[in-house]
Amino acid sequence: MPHAAASVNRGFSMPGPHATGAAIKLRGVSPGGITLTKEADMAVERTLSIIKPDATRRNLTGKINAKFEEAGLRIIAQKRIQMTPAQAGTFYAVHKERPFYGELCEFMARAPVVVQVLEGENAIAKNREVMGATNPADAAPGTVRAEFAESVGENSVHGSDAPETAAIEISYFFSGLELVG
């Protein structure tokens, strides 16, 4: 039975295969996460998910996570934190020149958030599908944003948009030792 080992973030070693016994090939390594492929070349990915202050304030964490889990995503790391405006500013630095940047940083530091890592086949695309469009008026019925978002700015969830972004975002909040799949 072939095994793959990957060095993941700060020297943590994750041997595979785990419970399934399926052959797993290493496709890419990045800080905070790896992309693995199964025999049928279905990408097992990791992505960052944030349940934002508008949702944590209304105790929606469980309902939102149920949607992720029903879609086949596993939560492999999770913590509730209170970001400072500076931390939110660093995390959202990519939007620094956008007109909504200051309001976004203030919003994200207003109340606790739940940061978590989701894992599954095509996790990035699946997470974005479950979240729905940024504007809740455009979000498909049954998506997190269609059901729970209060506005475009207070839209309940954040998710990584690409494997490279996911690796950076995951490593911002989690060490490799905290990723337990």
CSV table of N, CA, C and O in Angstrom, one decimal, residues 13-136:
chain,number,residue,atom,x,y,z
A,13,SER,N,4.7,16.6,10.1
A,13,SER,CA,4.6,15.6,9.0
A,13,SER,C,3.2,14.9,9.1
A,13,SER,O,2.8,14.5,10.1
A,14,MET,N,2.6,14.7,7.9
A,14,MET,CA,1.3,14.1,7.8
A,14,MET,C,1.4,12.9,6.9
A,14,MET,O,1.5,13.1,5.7
A,15,PRO,N,1.4,11.7,7.5
A,15,PRO,CA,1.5,10.5,6.6
A,15,PRO,C,0.2,10.2,6.0
A,15,PRO,O,-0.9,10.5,6.6
A,16,GLY,N,0.2,9.6,4.9
A,16,GLY,CA,-1.1,9.1,4.3
A,16,GLY,C,-0.9,7.8,3.7
A,16,GLY,O,0.3,7.3,3.6
A,17,PRO,N,-1.8,7.0,3.3
A,17,PRO,CA,-3.2,7.3,3.5
A,17,PRO,C,-3.6,7.1,4.9
A,17,PRO,O,-3.0,6.4,5.7
A,18,HIS,N,-4.7,7.7,5.3
A,18,HIS,CA,-5.2,7.6,6.7
A,18,HIS,C,-6.2,6.5,6.7
A,18,HIS,O,-6.0,5.4,6.4
A,19,ALA,N,-7.4,6.8,7.1
A,19,ALA,CA,-8.5,5.7,7.4
A,19,ALA,C,-8.9,4.9,6.2
A,19,ALA,O,-9.2,3.8,6.3
A,20,THR,N,-8.8,5.5,5.0
A,20,THR,CA,-9.4,4.8,3.8
A,20,THR,C,-8.5,3.7,3.2
A,20,THR,O,-9.0,2.8,2.6
A,21,GLY,N,-7.2,3.9,3.3
A,21,GLY,CA,-6.3,2.9,2.7
A,21,GLY,C,-6.1,3.2,1.2
A,21,GLY,O,-5.5,2.4,0.5
A,22,ALA,N,-6.7,4.2,0.7
A,22,ALA,CA,-6.6,4.5,-0.7
A,22,ALA,C,-5.3,5.1,-1.0
A,22,ALA,O,-4.7,5.8,-0.2
A,23,ALA,N,-4.8,4.9,-2.2
A,23,ALA,CA,-3.5,5.5,-2.6
A,23,ALA,C,-3.7,7.0,-2.7
A,23,ALA,O,-4.6,7.5,-3.3
A,24,ILE,N,-2.8,7.7,-2.2
A,24,ILE,CA,-2.8,9.2,-2.3
A,24,ILE,C,-1.5,9.7,-2.8
A,24,ILE,O,-0.5,9.3,-2.3
A,25,LYS,N,-1.6,10.6,-3.8
A,25,LYS,CA,-0.4,11.1,-4.4
A,25,LYS,C,-0.3,12.6,-4.0
A,25,LYS,O,-1.3,13.3,-4.0
A,26,LEU,N,0.9,13.1,-3.7
A,26,LEU,CA,1.1,14.5,-3.4
A,26,LEU,C,1.0,15.3,-4.7
A,26,LEU,O,1.7,15.0,-5.6
A,27,ARG,N,0.1,16.3,-4.7
A,27,ARG,CA,0.0,17.2,-5.8
A,27,ARG,C,0.6,18.5,-5.6
A,27,ARG,O,1.1,19.1,-6.5
A,28,GLY,N,0.6,19.0,-4.4
A,28,GLY,CA,1.2,20.3,-4.1
A,28,GLY,C,1.4,20.5,-2.6
A,28,GLY,O,0.6,20.0,-1.9
A,29,VAL,N,2.4,21.3,-2.2
A,29,VAL,CA,2.6,21.5,-0.8
A,29,VAL,C,2.7,23.1,-0.7
A,29,VAL,O,3.3,23.7,-1.5
A,30,SER,N,2.1,23.6,0.3
A,30,SER,CA,2.1,25.0,0.6
A,30,SER,C,2.0,25.2,2.1
A,30,SER,O,1.5,24.4,2.8
A,31,PRO,N,2.4,26.4,2.6
A,31,PRO,CA,2.3,26.6,4.0
A,31,PRO,C,0.9,26.6,4.5
A,31,PRO,O,0.0,27.2,3.8
A,32,GLY,N,0.6,25.8,5.5
A,32,GLY,CA,-0.8,25.8,6.0
A,32,GLY,C,-1.7,24.8,5.4
A,32,GLY,O,-2.8,24.5,5.9
A,33,GLY,N,-1.3,24.2,4.3
A,33,GLY,CA,-2.2,23.2,3.7
A,33,GLY,C,-1.6,22.5,2.5
A,33,GLY,O,-0.5,22.9,2.0
A,34,ILE,N,-2.2,21.4,2.1
A,34,ILE,CA,-1.7,20.6,1.0
A,34,ILE,C,-2.9,20.3,0.1
A,34,ILE,O,-4.0,20.3,0.6
A,35,THR,N,-2.6,20.0,-1.1
A,35,THR,CA,-3.6,19.5,-2.0
A,35,THR,C,-3.2,18.1,-2.3
A,35,THR,O,-2.1,17.8,-2.8
A,36,LEU,N,-4.1,17.2,-2.1
A,36,LEU,CA,-3.9,15.8,-2.4
A,36,LEU,C,-4.8,15.3,-3.5
A,36,LEU,O,-5.8,15.9,-3.7
A,37,THR,N,-4.4,14.3,-4.2
A,37,THR,CA,-5.3,13.7,-5.2
A,37,THR,C,-5.5,12.2,-4.9
A,37,THR,O,-4.6,11.5,-4.4
A,38,LYS,N,-6.7,11.8,-5.1
A,38,LYS,CA,-7.0,10.4,-4.9
A,38,LYS,C,-6.8,9.7,-6.3
A,38,LYS,O,-6.6,10.3,-7.3
A,39,GLU,N,-7.1,8.4,-6.3
A,39,GLU,CA,-6.8,7.6,-7.5
A,39,GLU,C,-7.6,8.2,-8.7
A,39,GLU,O,-7.1,8.2,-9.8
A,40,ALA,N,-8.8,8.6,-8.5
A,40,ALA,CA,-9.6,9.2,-9.6
A,40,ALA,C,-9.3,10.6,-9.9
A,40,ALA,O,-10.0,11.3,-10.6
A,41,ASP,N,-8.2,11.1,-9.3
A,41,ASP,CA,-7.8,12.5,-9.5
A,41,ASP,C,-8.8,13.5,-9.0
A,41,ASP,O,-8.9,14.6,-9.6
A,42,MET,N,-9.5,13.2,-8.0
A,42,MET,CA,-10.4,14.2,-7.4
A,42,MET,C,-9.6,14.9,-6.3
A,42,MET,O,-9.0,14.3,-5.4
A,43,ALA,N,-9.5,16.2,-6.4
A,43,ALA,CA,-8.7,17.0,-5.5
A,43,ALA,C,-9.3,17.1,-4.1
A,43,ALA,O,-10.4,17.6,-4.0
A,44,VAL,N,-8.5,16.6,-3.2
A,44,VAL,CA,-8.9,16.9,-1.8
A,44,VAL,C,-8.1,18.1,-1.4
A,44,VAL,O,-6.9,18.2,-1.4
A,45,GLU,N,-8.9,19.2,-1.0
A,45,GLU,CA,-8.3,20.5,-0.7
A,45,GLU,C,-8.7,20.9,0.7
A,45,GLU,O,-9.6,20.4,1.3
A,46,ARG,N,-8.0,21.9,1.1
A,46,ARG,CA,-8.3,22.6,2.4
A,46,ARG,C,-8.6,24.1,2.0
A,46,ARG,O,-7.9,24.7,1.2
A,47,THR,N,-9.5,24.7,2.7
A,47,THR,CA,-9.9,26.1,2.5
A,47,THR,C,-10.2,26.7,3.8
A,47,THR,O,-10.6,26.0,4.8
A,48,LEU,N,-9.9,28.0,3.9
A,48,LEU,CA,-10.3,28.7,5.1
A,48,LEU,C,-11.8,29.2,5.0
A,48,LEU,O,-12.2,29.6,4.0
A,49,SER,N,-12.4,29.1,6.1
A,49,SER,CA,-13.8,29.6,6.3
A,49,SER,C,-13.9,30.4,7.5
A,49,SER,O,-13.3,30.1,8.5
A,50,ILE,N,-14.5,31.6,7.4
A,50,ILE,CA,-14.7,32.4,8.5
A,50,ILE,C,-16.2,32.7,8.7
A,50,ILE,O,-16.9,33.1,7.7
A,51,ILE,N,-16.7,32.4,9.9
A,51,ILE,CA,-18.1,32.8,10.2
A,51,ILE,C,-18.0,34.2,10.8
A,51,ILE,O,-17.4,34.3,11.9
A,52,LYS,N,-18.6,35.2,10.2
A,52,LYS,CA,-18.4,36.6,10.5
A,52,LYS,C,-19.2,37.0,11.7
A,52,LYS,O,-20.2,36.3,12.1
A,53,PRO,N,-18.9,38.2,12.2
A,53,PRO,CA,-19.6,38.8,13.4
A,53,PRO,C,-21.1,38.8,13.3
A,53,PRO,O,-21.8,38.6,14.3
A,54,ASP,N,-21.7,39.1,12.1
A,54,ASP,CA,-23.2,39.2,12.0
A,54,ASP,C,-23.8,37.8,12.3
A,54,ASP,O,-24.9,37.7,12.9
A,55,ALA,N,-23.1,36.8,11.9
A,55,ALA,CA,-23.6,35.4,12.1
A,55,ALA,C,-23.3,34.9,13.5
A,55,ALA,O,-24.2,34.2,14.2
A,56,THR,N,-22.1,35.2,14.1
A,56,THR,CA,-21.8,34.7,15.4
A,56,THR,C,-22.7,35.4,16.5
A,56,THR,O,-23.1,34.8,17.4
A,57,ARG,N,-23.0,36.7,16.2
A,57,ARG,CA,-23.9,37.5,17.1
A,57,ARG,C,-25.3,36.8,17.2
A,57,ARG,O,-25.9,36.8,18.2
A,58,ARG,N,-25.7,36.2,16.1
A,58,ARG,CA,-27.0,35.6,16.1
A,58,ARG,C,-27.0,34.1,16.3
A,58,ARG,O,-28.0,33.4,16.1
A,59,ASN,N,-25.9,33.6,16.8
A,59,ASN,CA,-25.7,32.1,17.2
A,59,ASN,C,-26.0,31.2,16.0
A,59,ASN,O,-26.7,30.2,16.1
A,60,LEU,N,-25.5,31.5,14.8
A,60,LEU,CA,-25.7,30.7,13.6
A,60,LEU,C,-24.6,29.8,13.3
A,60,LEU,O,-24.7,29.1,12.3
A,61,THR,N,-23.6,29.7,14.1
A,61,THR,CA,-22.4,28.9,13.8
A,61,THR,C,-22.8,27.4,13.5
A,61,THR,O,-22.4,26.8,12.5
A,62,GLY,N,-23.6,26.8,14.3
A,62,GLY,CA,-24.1,25.4,14.1
A,62,GLY,C,-24.8,25.2,12.8
A,62,GLY,O,-24.6,24.3,12.1
A,63,LYS,N,-25.8,26.2,12.5
A,63,LYS,CA,-26.6,26.0,11.3
A,63,LYS,C,-25.7,26.2,10.1
A,63,LYS,O,-25.9,25.5,9.1
A,64,ILE,N,-24.7,27.1,10.1
A,64,ILE,CA,-23.8,27.3,9.0
A,64,ILE,C,-22.9,26.1,8.8
A,64,ILE,O,-22.8,25.6,7.7
A,65,ASN,N,-22.4,25.6,9.9
A,65,ASN,CA,-21.5,24.4,9.8
A,65,ASN,C,-22.2,23.2,9.3
A,65,ASN,O,-21.7,22.4,8.6
A,66,ALA,N,-23.5,23.1,9.7
A,66,ALA,CA,-24.3,21.9,9.2
A,66,ALA,C,-24.4,22.0,7.7
A,66,ALA,O,-24.3,20.9,7.0
A,67,LYS,N,-24.5,23.1,7.1
A,67,LYS,CA,-24.5,23.2,5.6
A,67,LYS,C,-23.2,22.8,5.0
A,67,LYS,O,-23.2,22.1,4.0
A,68,PHE,N,-22.1,23.2,5.6
A,68,PHE,CA,-20.8,22.7,5.1
A,68,PHE,C,-20.7,21.2,5.2
A,68,PHE,O,-20.2,20.6,4.2
A,69,GLU,N,-21.0,20.7,6.3
A,69,GLU,CA,-20.9,19.2,6.5
A,69,GLU,C,-21.9,18.5,5.6
A,69,GLU,O,-21.5,17.4,5.1
A,70,GLU,N,-23.1,19.0,5.4
A,70,GLU,CA,-24.0,18.3,4.5
A,70,GLU,C,-23.5,18.3,3.1
A,70,GLU,O,-23.9,17.4,2.3
A,71,ALA,N,-22.7,19.2,2.7
A,71,ALA,CA,-22.1,19.3,1.4
A,71,ALA,C,-20.8,18.4,1.3
A,71,ALA,O,-20.2,18.4,0.2
A,72,GLY,N,-20.5,17.7,2.4
A,72,GLY,CA,-19.3,16.8,2.3
A,72,GLY,C,-18.0,17.4,2.8
A,72,GLY,O,-17.0,16.8,2.6
A,73,LEU,N,-18.0,18.6,3.3
A,73,LEU,CA,-16.8,19.2,3.9
A,73,LEU,C,-16.6,18.8,5.3
A,73,LEU,O,-17.6,18.8,6.1
A,74,ARG,N,-15.4,18.6,5.7
A,74,ARG,CA,-15.1,18.3,7.1
A,74,ARG,C,-14.4,19.5,7.7
A,74,ARG,O,-13.5,20.1,7.1
A,75,ILE,N,-14.7,19.8,9.0
A,75,ILE,CA,-14.1,20.8,9.7
A,75,ILE,C,-12.9,20.2,10.4
A,75,ILE,O,-13.1,19.3,11.3
A,76,ILE,N,-11.6,20.5,10.0
A,76,ILE,CA,-10.5,19.9,10.6
A,76,ILE,C,-9.7,20.8,11.6
A,76,ILE,O,-8.8,20.4,12.2
A,77,ALA,N,-10.1,22.1,11.7
A,77,ALA,CA,-9.6,23.0,12.7
A,77,ALA,C,-10.6,24.1,12.8
A,77,ALA,O,-11.3,24.5,11.9
A,78,GLN,N,-10.7,24.6,14.1
A,78,GLN,CA,-11.7,25.6,14.3
A,78,GLN,C,-11.4,26.3,15.6
A,78,GLN,O,-11.0,25.7,16.6
A,79,LYS,N,-11.6,27.6,15.6
A,79,LYS,CA,-11.5,28.4,16.9
A,79,LYS,C,-12.3,29.7,16.8
A,79,LYS,O,-12.4,30.2,15.7
A,80,ARG,N,-12.8,30.1,17.9
A,80,ARG,CA,-13.5,31.4,18.0
A,80,ARG,C,-12.5,32.4,18.5
A,80,ARG,O,-11.9,32.2,19.6
A,81,ILE,N,-12.4,33.5,17.8
A,81,ILE,CA,-11.4,34.5,18.1
A,81,ILE,C,-12.1,35.9,18.0
A,81,ILE,O,-13.1,36.1,17.4
A,82,GLN,N,-11.4,36.9,18.7
A,82,GLN,CA,-11.8,38.3,18.5
A,82,GLN,C,-10.6,39.0,17.8
A,82,GLN,O,-9.6,39.1,18.4
A,83,MET,N,-10.8,39.4,16.6
A,83,MET,CA,-9.8,40.0,15.8
A,83,MET,C,-9.7,41.5,16.2
A,83,MET,O,-10.7,42.1,16.5
A,84,THR,N,-8.5,42.0,16.2
A,84,THR,CA,-8.3,43.5,16.4
A,84,THR,C,-8.5,44.1,15.0
A,84,THR,O,-8.4,43.4,14.0
A,85,PRO,N,-8.7,45.4,14.9
A,85,PRO,CA,-8.8,46.1,13.6
A,85,PRO,C,-7.4,45.9,12.9
A,85,PRO,O,-7.5,45.7,11.6
A,86,ALA,N,-6.3,45.9,13.5
A,86,ALA,CA,-5.0,45.7,12.9
A,86,ALA,C,-4.9,44.3,12.3
A,86,ALA,O,-4.4,44.1,11.2
A,87,GLN,N,-5.4,43.3,13.0
A,87,GLN,CA,-5.4,41.9,12.5
A,87,GLN,C,-6.3,41.8,11.3
A,87,GLN,O,-5.9,41.1,10.3
A,88,ALA,N,-7.5,42.3,11.4
A,88,ALA,CA,-8.4,42.3,10.2
A,88,ALA,C,-7.8,43.0,9.0
A,88,ALA,O,-7.9,42.6,7.9
A,89,GLY,N,-7.1,44.2,9.3
A,89,GLY,CA,-6.4,44.9,8.2
A,89,GLY,C,-5.4,44.1,7.5
A,89,GLY,O,-5.2,44.2,6.3
A,90,THR,N,-4.6,43.4,8.3
A,90,THR,CA,-3.5,42.5,7.7
A,90,THR,C,-4.1,41.4,6.9
A,90,THR,O,-3.7,41.1,5.8
A,91,PHE,N,-5.2,40.8,7.5
A,91,PHE,CA,-5.8,39.7,6.8
A,91,PHE,C,-6.4,40.1,5.4
A,91,PHE,O,-6.3,39.4,4.4
A,92,TYR,N,-7.1,41.3,5.5
A,92,TYR,CA,-7.8,41.8,4.3
A,92,TYR,C,-6.9,42.8,3.5
A,92,TYR,O,-7.4,43.6,2.7
A,93,ALA,N,-5.6,42.8,3.6
A,93,ALA,CA,-4.7,43.7,3.0
A,93,ALA,C,-4.9,43.7,1.5
A,93,ALA,O,-4.7,44.8,0.8
A,94,VAL,N,-5.3,42.6,0.9
A,94,VAL,CA,-5.5,42.6,-0.6
A,94,VAL,C,-6.6,43.6,-1.0
A,94,VAL,O,-6.6,44.0,-2.2
A,95,HIS,N,-7.4,44.0,-0.1
A,95,HIS,CA,-8.5,44.9,-0.4
A,95,HIS,C,-8.2,46.4,0.0
A,95,HIS,O,-9.1,47.2,0.0
A,96,LYS,N,-7.0,46.6,0.4
A,96,LYS,CA,-6.6,47.9,1.0
A,96,LYS,C,-7.0,49.1,0.2
A,96,LYS,O,-7.3,50.2,0.7
A,97,GLU,N,-6.9,49.0,-1.1
A,97,GLU,CA,-7.2,50.2,-2.0
A,97,GLU,C,-8.7,50.3,-2.3
A,97,GLU,O,-9.1,51.2,-3.0
A,98,ARG,N,-9.5,49.3,-1.9
A,98,ARG,CA,-10.9,49.3,-2.2
A,98,ARG,C,-11.7,50.2,-1.2
A,98,ARG,O,-11.3,50.4,-0.1
A,99,PRO,N,-12.8,50.8,-1.7
A,99,PRO,CA,-13.5,51.8,-0.8
A,99,PRO,C,-14.1,51.2,0.4
A,99,PRO,O,-14.3,51.9,1.4
A,100,PHE,N,-14.3,49.9,0.4
A,100,PHE,CA,-15.0,49.2,1.6
A,100,PHE,C,-14.0,48.7,2.6
A,100,PHE,O,-14.4,48.2,3.7
A,101,TYR,N,-12.7,48.9,2.4
A,101,TYR,CA,-11.7,48.3,3.2
A,101,TYR,C,-11.8,48.7,4.7
A,101,TYR,O,-11.8,47.8,5.6
A,102,GLY,N,-11.9,49.9,5.0
A,102,GLY,CA,-12.0,50.4,6.4
A,102,GLY,C,-13.2,49.9,7.1
A,102,GLY,O,-13.1,49.4,8.2
A,103,GLU,N,-14.3,49.9,6.4
A,103,GLU,CA,-15.6,49.4,7.0
A,103,GLU,C,-15.5,47.9,7.2
A,103,GLU,O,-16.0,47.4,8.2
A,104,LEU,N,-14.9,47.2,6.3
A,104,LEU,CA,-14.7,45.7,6.4
A,104,LEU,C,-13.9,45.4,7.7
A,104,LEU,O,-14.2,44.5,8.5
A,105,CYS,N,-12.8,46.1,7.8
A,105,CYS,CA,-11.9,45.8,9.0
A,105,CYS,C,-12.6,46.1,10.3
A,105,CYS,O,-12.5,45.4,11.3
A,106,GLU,N,-13.3,47.2,10.3
A,106,GLU,CA,-14.1,47.6,11.5
A,106,GLU,C,-15.1,46.5,11.8
A,106,GLU,O,-15.3,46.1,13.0
A,107,PHE,N,-15.8,46.1,10.8
A,107,PHE,CA,-16.9,45.1,11.0
A,107,PHE,C,-16.3,43.8,11.5
A,107,PHE,O,-16.8,43.2,12.5
A,108,MET,N,-15.2,43.3,10.9
A,108,MET,CA,-14.6,42.0,11.3
A,108,MET,C,-14.0,42.1,12.8
A,108,MET,O,-13.9,41.0,13.4
A,109,ALA,N,-13.7,43.3,13.3
A,109,ALA,CA,-13.2,43.4,14.6
A,109,ALA,C,-14.3,43.7,15.6
A,109,ALA,O,-14.0,43.8,16.8
A,110,ARG,N,-15.5,43.9,15.2
A,110,ARG,CA,-16.6,44.3,16.0
A,110,ARG,C,-17.1,43.3,17.1
A,110,ARG,O,-17.5,43.6,18.2
A,111,ALA,N,-17.0,42.0,16.7
A,111,ALA,CA,-17.4,40.9,17.5
A,111,ALA,C,-16.6,39.7,17.2
A,111,ALA,O,-15.9,39.6,16.2
A,112,PRO,N,-16.8,38.6,18.0
A,112,PRO,CA,-16.0,37.4,17.7
A,112,PRO,C,-16.4,36.8,16.3
A,112,PRO,O,-17.5,37.0,15.8
A,113,VAL,N,-15.4,36.1,15.7
A,113,VAL,CA,-15.6,35.3,14.5
A,113,VAL,C,-15.2,33.9,14.8
A,113,VAL,O,-14.4,33.6,15.7
A,114,VAL,N,-15.6,33.0,13.9
A,114,VAL,CA,-15.1,31.6,14.0
A,114,VAL,C,-14.3,31.4,12.8
A,114,VAL,O,-14.8,31.5,11.6
A,115,VAL,N,-13.0,31.1,13.0
A,115,VAL,CA,-12.1,30.7,11.9
A,115,VAL,C,-12.0,29.2,11.8
A,115,VAL,O,-11.9,28.6,12.9
A,116,GLN,N,-12.0,28.7,10.6
A,116,GLN,CA,-12.0,27.2,10.6
A,116,GLN,C,-11.4,26.8,9.2
A,116,GLN,O,-11.4,27.5,8.3
A,117,VAL,N,-10.9,25.6,9.2
A,117,VAL,CA,-10.4,25.0,8.0
A,117,VAL,C,-11.3,23.8,7.6
A,117,VAL,O,-11.6,22.9,8.4
A,118,LEU,N,-11.8,23.9,6.3
A,118,LEU,CA,-12.6,22.9,5.8
A,118,LEU,C,-11.8,22.0,4.8
A,118,LEU,O,-10.9,22.6,4.1
A,119,GLU,N,-12.1,20.7,4.8
A,119,GLU,CA,-11.3,19.8,3.9
A,119,GLU,C,-12.3,18.9,3.2
A,119,GLU,O,-13.4,18.5,3.8
A,120,GLY,N,-12.0,18.7,1.9
A,120,GLY,CA,-12.9,17.8,1.2
A,120,GLY,C,-12.5,17.8,-0.3
A,120,GLY,O,-11.6,18.6,-0.7
A,121,GLU,N,-13.2,17.0,-1.1
A,121,GLU,CA,-12.9,17.0,-2.5
A,121,GLU,C,-13.4,18.4,-3.1
A,121,GLU,O,-14.5,18.8,-2.8
A,122,ASN,N,-12.5,19.0,-3.8
A,122,ASN,CA,-12.8,20.4,-4.4
A,122,ASN,C,-13.4,21.3,-3.3
A,122,ASN,O,-14.3,22.0,-3.6
A,123,ALA,N,-12.8,21.3,-2.2
A,123,ALA,CA,-13.3,22.1,-1.0
A,123,ALA,C,-13.4,23.6,-1.3
A,123,ALA,O,-14.4,24.2,-0.8
A,124,ILE,N,-12.6,24.2,-2.1
A,124,ILE,CA,-12.6,25.6,-2.3
A,124,ILE,C,-13.9,25.9,-3.1
A,124,ILE,O,-14.7,26.8,-2.7
A,125,ALA,N,-14.1,25.2,-4.2
A,125,ALA,CA,-15.3,25.5,-5.0
A,125,ALA,C,-16.6,25.1,-4.3
A,125,ALA,O,-17.6,25.8,-4.3
A,126,LYS,N,-16.5,24.0,-3.6
A,126,LYS,CA,-17.7,23.5,-2.8
A,126,LYS,C,-18.1,24.5,-1.7
A,126,LYS,O,-19.3,24.9,-1.5
A,127,ASN,N,-17.1,25.0,-1.0
A,127,ASN,CA,-17.3,26.0,0.0
A,127,ASN,C,-18.0,27.3,-0.6
A,127,ASN,O,-19.0,27.8,0.0
A,128,ARG,N,-17.5,27.7,-1.7
A,128,ARG,CA,-18.0,28.9,-2.3
A,128,ARG,C,-19.4,28.7,-2.8
A,128,ARG,O,-20.3,29.6,-2.8
A,129,GLU,N,-19.7,27.5,-3.3
A,129,GLU,CA,-21.1,27.2,-3.7
A,129,GLU,C,-22.0,27.2,-2.5
A,129,GLU,O,-23.1,27.7,-2.6
A,130,VAL,N,-21.6,26.6,-1.4
A,130,VAL,CA,-22.4,26.6,-0.2
A,130,VAL,C,-22.7,28.0,0.4
A,130,VAL,O,-23.7,28.3,0.8
A,131,MET,N,-21.6,28.8,0.3
A,131,MET,CA,-21.7,30.2,0.8
A,131,MET,C,-22.7,31.0,0.0
A,131,MET,O,-23.5,31.8,0.5
A,132,GLY,N,-22.7,30.9,-1.4
A,132,GLY,CA,-23.5,31.7,-2.2
A,132,GLY,C,-22.9,33.0,-2.6
A,132,GLY,O,-21.8,33.4,-2.1
A,133,ALA,N,-23.5,33.7,-3.5
A,133,ALA,CA,-23.0,35.0,-4.0
A,133,ALA,C,-22.8,36.0,-2.8
A,133,ALA,O,-23.6,36.0,-1.9
A,134,THR,N,-21.8,36.9,-3.0
A,134,THR,CA,-21.5,37.9,-2.0
A,134,THR,C,-22.8,38.7,-1.6
A,134,THR,O,-23.1,39.0,-0.5
A,135,ASN,N,-23.5,39.1,-2.7
A,135,ASN,CA,-24.8,39.9,-2.4
A,135,ASN,C,-25.9,38.9,-2.2
A,135,ASN,O,-26.2,38.1,-3.0
A,136,PRO,N,-26.4,38.9,-0.9
A,136,PRO,CA,-27.5,37.9,-0.6
A,136,PRO,C,-28.7,37.9,-1.6
A,136,PRO,O,-29.3,36.9,-1.8
